[in-house]
Coordinates of C-alpha atoms and ligand atoms in Angstrom, one line a residue:
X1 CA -22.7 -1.6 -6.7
X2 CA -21.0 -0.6 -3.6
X3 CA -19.0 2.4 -3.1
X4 CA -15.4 2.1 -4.2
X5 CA -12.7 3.1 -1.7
X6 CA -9.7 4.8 -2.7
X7 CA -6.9 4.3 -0.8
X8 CA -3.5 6.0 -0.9
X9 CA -0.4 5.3 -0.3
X10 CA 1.8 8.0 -0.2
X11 CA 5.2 7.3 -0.1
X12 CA 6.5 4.0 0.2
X13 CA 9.8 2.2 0.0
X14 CA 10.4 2.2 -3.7
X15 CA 10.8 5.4 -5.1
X16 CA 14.0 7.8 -4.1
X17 CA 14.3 11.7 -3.4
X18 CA 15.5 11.9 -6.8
X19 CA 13.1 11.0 -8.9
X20 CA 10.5 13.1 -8.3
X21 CA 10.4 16.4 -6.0
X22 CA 7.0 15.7 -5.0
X23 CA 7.7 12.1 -3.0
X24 CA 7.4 12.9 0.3
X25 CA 10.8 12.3 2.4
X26 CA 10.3 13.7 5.3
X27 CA 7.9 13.4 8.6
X28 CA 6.3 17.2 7.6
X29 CA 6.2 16.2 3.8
X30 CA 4.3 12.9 4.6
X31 CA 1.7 15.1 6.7
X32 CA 0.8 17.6 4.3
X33 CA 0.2 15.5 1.9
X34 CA -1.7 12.6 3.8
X35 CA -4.2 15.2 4.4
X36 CA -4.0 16.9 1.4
X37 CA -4.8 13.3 0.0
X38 CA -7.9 12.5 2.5
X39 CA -9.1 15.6 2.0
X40 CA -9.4 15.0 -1.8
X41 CA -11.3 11.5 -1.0
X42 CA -9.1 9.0 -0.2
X43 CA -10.6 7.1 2.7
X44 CA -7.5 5.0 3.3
X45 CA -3.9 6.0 3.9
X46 CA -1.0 3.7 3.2
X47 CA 1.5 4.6 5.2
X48 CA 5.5 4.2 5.3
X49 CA 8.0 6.4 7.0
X50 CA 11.2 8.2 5.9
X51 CA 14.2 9.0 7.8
X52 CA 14.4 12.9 7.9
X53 CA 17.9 13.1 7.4
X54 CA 18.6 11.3 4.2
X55 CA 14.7 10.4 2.7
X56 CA 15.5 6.9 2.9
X57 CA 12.7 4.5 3.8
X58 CA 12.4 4.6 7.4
X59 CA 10.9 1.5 9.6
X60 CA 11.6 3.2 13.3
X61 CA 8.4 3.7 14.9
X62 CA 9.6 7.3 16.7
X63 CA 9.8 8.6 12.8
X64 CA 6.2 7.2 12.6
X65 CA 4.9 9.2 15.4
X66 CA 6.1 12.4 14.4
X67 CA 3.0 12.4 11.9
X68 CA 0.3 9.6 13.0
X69 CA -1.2 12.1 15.6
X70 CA -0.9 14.9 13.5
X71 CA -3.0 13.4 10.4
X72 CA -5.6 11.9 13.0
X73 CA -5.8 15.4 14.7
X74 CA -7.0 16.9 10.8
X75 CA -8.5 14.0 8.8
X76 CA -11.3 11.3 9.8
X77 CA -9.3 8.8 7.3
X78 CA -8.4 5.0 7.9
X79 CA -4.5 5.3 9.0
X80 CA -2.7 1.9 7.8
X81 CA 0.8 1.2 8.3
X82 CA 2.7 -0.6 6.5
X83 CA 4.6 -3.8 7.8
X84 CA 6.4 -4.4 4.8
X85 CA 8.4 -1.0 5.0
X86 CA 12.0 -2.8 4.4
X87 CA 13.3 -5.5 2.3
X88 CA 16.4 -5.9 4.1
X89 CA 15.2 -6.3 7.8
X90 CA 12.8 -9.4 9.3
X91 CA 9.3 -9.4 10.4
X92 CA 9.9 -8.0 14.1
X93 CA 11.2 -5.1 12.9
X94 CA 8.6 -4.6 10.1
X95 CA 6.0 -5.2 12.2
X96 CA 7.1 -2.2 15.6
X97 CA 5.7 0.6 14.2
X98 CA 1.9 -1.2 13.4
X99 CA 2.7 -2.1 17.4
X100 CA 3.6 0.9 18.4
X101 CA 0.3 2.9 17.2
X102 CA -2.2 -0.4 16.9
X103 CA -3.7 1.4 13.8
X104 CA -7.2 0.1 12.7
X105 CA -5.4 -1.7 9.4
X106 CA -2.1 -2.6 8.6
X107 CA -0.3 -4.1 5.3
X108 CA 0.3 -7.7 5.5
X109 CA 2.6 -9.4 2.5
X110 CA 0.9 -12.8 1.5
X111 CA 4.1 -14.8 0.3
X112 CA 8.2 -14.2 -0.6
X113 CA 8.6 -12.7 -4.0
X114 CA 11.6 -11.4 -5.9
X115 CA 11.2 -7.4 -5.4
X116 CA 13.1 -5.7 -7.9
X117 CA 13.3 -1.9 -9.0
X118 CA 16.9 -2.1 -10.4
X119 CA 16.1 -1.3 -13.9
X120 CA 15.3 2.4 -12.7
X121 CA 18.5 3.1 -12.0
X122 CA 19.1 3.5 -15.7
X123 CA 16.9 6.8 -15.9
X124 CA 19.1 8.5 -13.4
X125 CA 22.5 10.1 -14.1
X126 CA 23.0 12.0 -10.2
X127 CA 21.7 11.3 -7.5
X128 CA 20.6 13.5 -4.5
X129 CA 21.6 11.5 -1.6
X130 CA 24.4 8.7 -1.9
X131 CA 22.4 5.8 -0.4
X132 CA 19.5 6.1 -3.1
X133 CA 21.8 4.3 -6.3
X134 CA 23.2 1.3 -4.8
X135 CA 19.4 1.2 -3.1
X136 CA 17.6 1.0 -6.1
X137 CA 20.3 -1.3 -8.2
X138 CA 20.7 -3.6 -5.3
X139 CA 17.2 -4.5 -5.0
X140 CA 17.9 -7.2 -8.1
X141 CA 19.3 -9.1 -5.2
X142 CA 16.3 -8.5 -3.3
X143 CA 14.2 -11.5 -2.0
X144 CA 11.3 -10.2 0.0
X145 CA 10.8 -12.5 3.0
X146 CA 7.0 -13.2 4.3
X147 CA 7.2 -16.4 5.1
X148 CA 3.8 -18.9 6.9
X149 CA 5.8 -18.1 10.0
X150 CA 6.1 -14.5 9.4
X151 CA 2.7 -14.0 8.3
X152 CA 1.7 -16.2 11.3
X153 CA 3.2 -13.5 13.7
X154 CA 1.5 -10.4 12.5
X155 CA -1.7 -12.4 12.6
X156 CA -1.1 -13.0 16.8
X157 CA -0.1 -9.7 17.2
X158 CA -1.6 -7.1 15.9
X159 CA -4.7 -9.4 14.2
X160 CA -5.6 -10.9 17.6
X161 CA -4.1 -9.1 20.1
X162 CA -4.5 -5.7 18.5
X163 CA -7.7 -5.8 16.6
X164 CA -5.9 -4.6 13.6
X165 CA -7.1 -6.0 10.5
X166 CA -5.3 -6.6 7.0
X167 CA -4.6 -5.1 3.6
X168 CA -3.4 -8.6 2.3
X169 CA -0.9 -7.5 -0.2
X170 CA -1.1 -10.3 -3.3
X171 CA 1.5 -9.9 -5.9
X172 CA 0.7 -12.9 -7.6
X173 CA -2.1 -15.5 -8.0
X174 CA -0.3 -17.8 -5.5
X175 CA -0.8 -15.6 -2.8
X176 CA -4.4 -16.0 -2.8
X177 CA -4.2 -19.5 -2.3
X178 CA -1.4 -18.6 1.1
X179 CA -4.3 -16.3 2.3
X180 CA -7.2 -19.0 1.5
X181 CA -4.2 -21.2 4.1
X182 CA -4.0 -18.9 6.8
X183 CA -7.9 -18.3 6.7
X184 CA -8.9 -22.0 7.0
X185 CA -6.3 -22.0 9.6
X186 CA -8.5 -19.6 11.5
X187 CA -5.8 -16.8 11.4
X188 CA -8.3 -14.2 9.6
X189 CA -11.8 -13.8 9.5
X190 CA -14.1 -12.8 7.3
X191 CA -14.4 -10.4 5.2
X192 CA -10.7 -10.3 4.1
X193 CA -9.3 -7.6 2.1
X194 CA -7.0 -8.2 -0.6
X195 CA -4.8 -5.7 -2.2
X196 CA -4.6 -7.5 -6.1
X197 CA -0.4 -5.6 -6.3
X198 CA 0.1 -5.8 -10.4
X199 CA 3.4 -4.2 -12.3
X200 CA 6.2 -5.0 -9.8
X201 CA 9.2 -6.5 -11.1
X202 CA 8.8 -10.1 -9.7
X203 CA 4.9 -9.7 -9.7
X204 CA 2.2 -10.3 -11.7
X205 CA 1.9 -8.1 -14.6
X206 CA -0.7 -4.6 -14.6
X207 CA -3.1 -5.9 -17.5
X208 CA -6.4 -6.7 -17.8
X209 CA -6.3 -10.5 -18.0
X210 CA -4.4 -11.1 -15.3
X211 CA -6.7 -8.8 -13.0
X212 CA -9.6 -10.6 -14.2
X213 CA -7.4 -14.3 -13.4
X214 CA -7.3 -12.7 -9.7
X215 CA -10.6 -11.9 -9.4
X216 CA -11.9 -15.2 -10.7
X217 CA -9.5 -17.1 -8.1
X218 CA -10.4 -14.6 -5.3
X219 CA -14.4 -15.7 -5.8
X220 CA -13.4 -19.3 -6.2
X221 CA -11.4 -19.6 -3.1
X222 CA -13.4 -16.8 -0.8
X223 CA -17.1 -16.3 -2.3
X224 CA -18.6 -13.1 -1.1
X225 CA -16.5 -13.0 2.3
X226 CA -13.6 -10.8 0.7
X227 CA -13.3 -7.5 -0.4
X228 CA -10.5 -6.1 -2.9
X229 CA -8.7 -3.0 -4.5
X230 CA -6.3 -3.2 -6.8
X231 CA -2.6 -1.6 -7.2
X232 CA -1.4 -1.2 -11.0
X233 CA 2.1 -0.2 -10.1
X234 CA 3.8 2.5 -12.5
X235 CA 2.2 3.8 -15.9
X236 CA -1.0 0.9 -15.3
X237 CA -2.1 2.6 -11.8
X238 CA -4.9 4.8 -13.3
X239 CA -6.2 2.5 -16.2
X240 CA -6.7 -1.0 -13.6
X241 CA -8.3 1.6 -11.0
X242 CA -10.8 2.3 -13.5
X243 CA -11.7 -1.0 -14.8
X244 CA -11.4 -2.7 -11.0
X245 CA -14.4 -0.4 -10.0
X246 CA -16.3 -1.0 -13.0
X247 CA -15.8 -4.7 -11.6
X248 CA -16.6 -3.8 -7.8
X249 CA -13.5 -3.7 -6.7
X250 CA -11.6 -0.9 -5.0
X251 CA -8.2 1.5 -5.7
X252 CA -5.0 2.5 -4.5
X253 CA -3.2 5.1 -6.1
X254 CA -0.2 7.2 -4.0
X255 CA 3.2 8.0 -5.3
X256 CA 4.2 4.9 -3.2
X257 CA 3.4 3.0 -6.7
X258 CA 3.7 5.6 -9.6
X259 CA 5.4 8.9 -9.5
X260 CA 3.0 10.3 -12.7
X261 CA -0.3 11.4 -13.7
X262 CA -0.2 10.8 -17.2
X263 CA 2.4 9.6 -19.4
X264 CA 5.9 11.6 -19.2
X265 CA 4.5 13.6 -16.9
X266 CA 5.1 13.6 -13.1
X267 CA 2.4 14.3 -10.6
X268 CA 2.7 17.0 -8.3
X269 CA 1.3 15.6 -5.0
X270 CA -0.3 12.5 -4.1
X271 CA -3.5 14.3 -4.0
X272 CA -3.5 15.1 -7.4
X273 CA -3.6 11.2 -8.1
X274 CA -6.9 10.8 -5.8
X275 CA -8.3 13.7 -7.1
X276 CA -7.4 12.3 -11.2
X277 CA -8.8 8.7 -9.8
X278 CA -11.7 10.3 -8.4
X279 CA -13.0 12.2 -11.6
X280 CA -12.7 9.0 -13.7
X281 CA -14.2 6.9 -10.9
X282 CA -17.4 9.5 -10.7
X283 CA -17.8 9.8 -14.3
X284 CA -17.9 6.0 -14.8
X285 CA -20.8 6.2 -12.2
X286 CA -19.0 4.7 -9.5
X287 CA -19.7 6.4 -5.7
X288 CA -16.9 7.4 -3.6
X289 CA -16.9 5.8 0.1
X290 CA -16.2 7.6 2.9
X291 CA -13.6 6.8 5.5
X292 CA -17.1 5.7 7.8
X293 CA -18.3 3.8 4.9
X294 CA -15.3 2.3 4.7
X295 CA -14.5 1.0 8.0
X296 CA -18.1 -0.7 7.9
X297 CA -17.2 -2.6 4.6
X298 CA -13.8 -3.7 6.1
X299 CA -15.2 -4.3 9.8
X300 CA -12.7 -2.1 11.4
X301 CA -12.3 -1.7 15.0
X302 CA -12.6 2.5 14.8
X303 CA -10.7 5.2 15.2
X304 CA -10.9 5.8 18.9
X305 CA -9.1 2.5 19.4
X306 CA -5.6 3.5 18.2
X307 CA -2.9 4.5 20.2
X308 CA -1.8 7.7 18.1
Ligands
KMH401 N1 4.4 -0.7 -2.8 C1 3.7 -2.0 -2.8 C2 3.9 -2.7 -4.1 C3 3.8 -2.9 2.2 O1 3.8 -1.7 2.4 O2 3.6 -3.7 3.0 C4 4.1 -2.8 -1.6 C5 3.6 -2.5 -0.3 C6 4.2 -3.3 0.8 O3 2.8 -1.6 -0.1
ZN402 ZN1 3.5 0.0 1.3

């Protein structure tokens, strides 16, 4: 079986500064723990920004920079930015800070989806900053736009113009079939990686039958040309890891998707969740892949062609 690859992503545009201390909200915050988390064996980091004044998620590519050079500088892992870093903004702007720093990976949302996290506002009585309630209630309003045309422009861009390739983020089964589209069209090659996102509101659900429903169609429509991790957003992140190795796939943990390490029970830094991830990984007999070993599985274009 081949080595499983933990990515993590480790802050996101989901959570707020006040439901956990530990979610990184700042450029020095996002550092620490990046490398904190490559150190403890993640070979991929999912990347997002915040805006240092406020902890709201960020999408300007100067807040980016303040930490891209700084976790190359200290860690040999696979920098991906995210191009999905706002729900309220188009594709251009999504896309500036992946064109800014031509990273060797970037996220790439395979269809439009409801994205809701309103029903957290619930658990919350005060809030630390005022943007963060009317943030999380107003995402029931949310529709998040990745249209053919959208995804269409991150392919000429930073696919062919920048070398970058994909985490293809599928929230539902229907976005396998839009990726097995654009890669008939010839706007990916082979072999693709697909991010299986399970648990968001608007999603598939995080169980076991519907990750196995995804893998099934992902072999159907790709055979062996695709590789895949999966996300089990909130309390499932942990249990779907485990089982998707078992089945060759790969994981993402990161407080980007689930603010715990067990149930009740907050995690403490997104290192903590790789290092949890990696103990069950290792003693399920599953081998840990290296950021190398994972850029030759994903056929990236290397580390010294960024611009960070
Ligand atoms: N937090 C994930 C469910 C992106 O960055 O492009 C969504 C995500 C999107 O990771
Ligand atoms: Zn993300």
């Amino acid at each position: 079986m081949a080595k499983t690859i933990i990515t993590c992503a480790i802050t996101g545009a989901i959570h707020t500064p006040t439901m956990s201390d530990a979610l990184p909200i700042n450029s020095e915050m996002i550092y620490e723990q990046a490398v904190e988390a490559a150190h403890a064996g993640a070979a991929i980091l999912h990347l997002h920004a915040r805006n240092p004044d406020n902890g709201a998620p960020s999408i300007n590519p100067d807040h980016f920079m303040e930490f891209l050079p700084r976790i190359k500088a200290e860690t040999d892992a696979i920098v991906n930015i995210s191009t999905g870093g706002s729900l309220s903004t188009g594709i251009e702007e999504r896309m500036a800070p992946a064109l800014r720093a031509s990273p060797e990976m970037c996220s790439l949302n395979m269809g439009s989806l409801n994205f809701a996290m309103h029903p957290l506002a619930d658990r919350y009585k005060t809030w630390k900053y005022d943007w963060e309630e009317a943030y999380v209630r107003g995402s029931e309003g949310n529709i998040f736009r990745n249209t053919f045309e959208d995804i269409g422009k991150v392919a000429e861009t930073l696919g062919k113009a920048h070398g970058c390739r994909f985490e293809h983020e599928c929230y539902d089964v229907g976005h396998l079939y839009n990726l097995k589209f654009c890669v008939d069209q010839g706007m990916f090659t082979a072999p693709v990686f697909l991010q299986f996102v399970m648990g968001i509101l608007g999603g598939i659900a995080a169980n076991i039958d519907n990750l196995v429903f995804m893998k099934h169609t992902a072999d159907r429509l790709f055979g062996d040309d695709y590789r895949w991790s999966v996300i089990g957003a909130g309390a499932a992140q942990m249990r779907l890891g485990a089982v998707a190795a078992q089945m060759g796939g790969n994981v993402r943990v990161g407080l980007e998707d689930s603010l715990f390490i067990e149930r009740g029970k907050l995690a403490t830094s997104n290192a903590q969740q790789v290092r949890k991830m990696r103990d069950i990984l290792e003693m399920q007999g599953n081998e840990i892949a290296t950021p190398d070993e994972a850029r030759a599985s994903l056929a990236l274009k290397g580390a010294a062609n960024v611009t960070f």
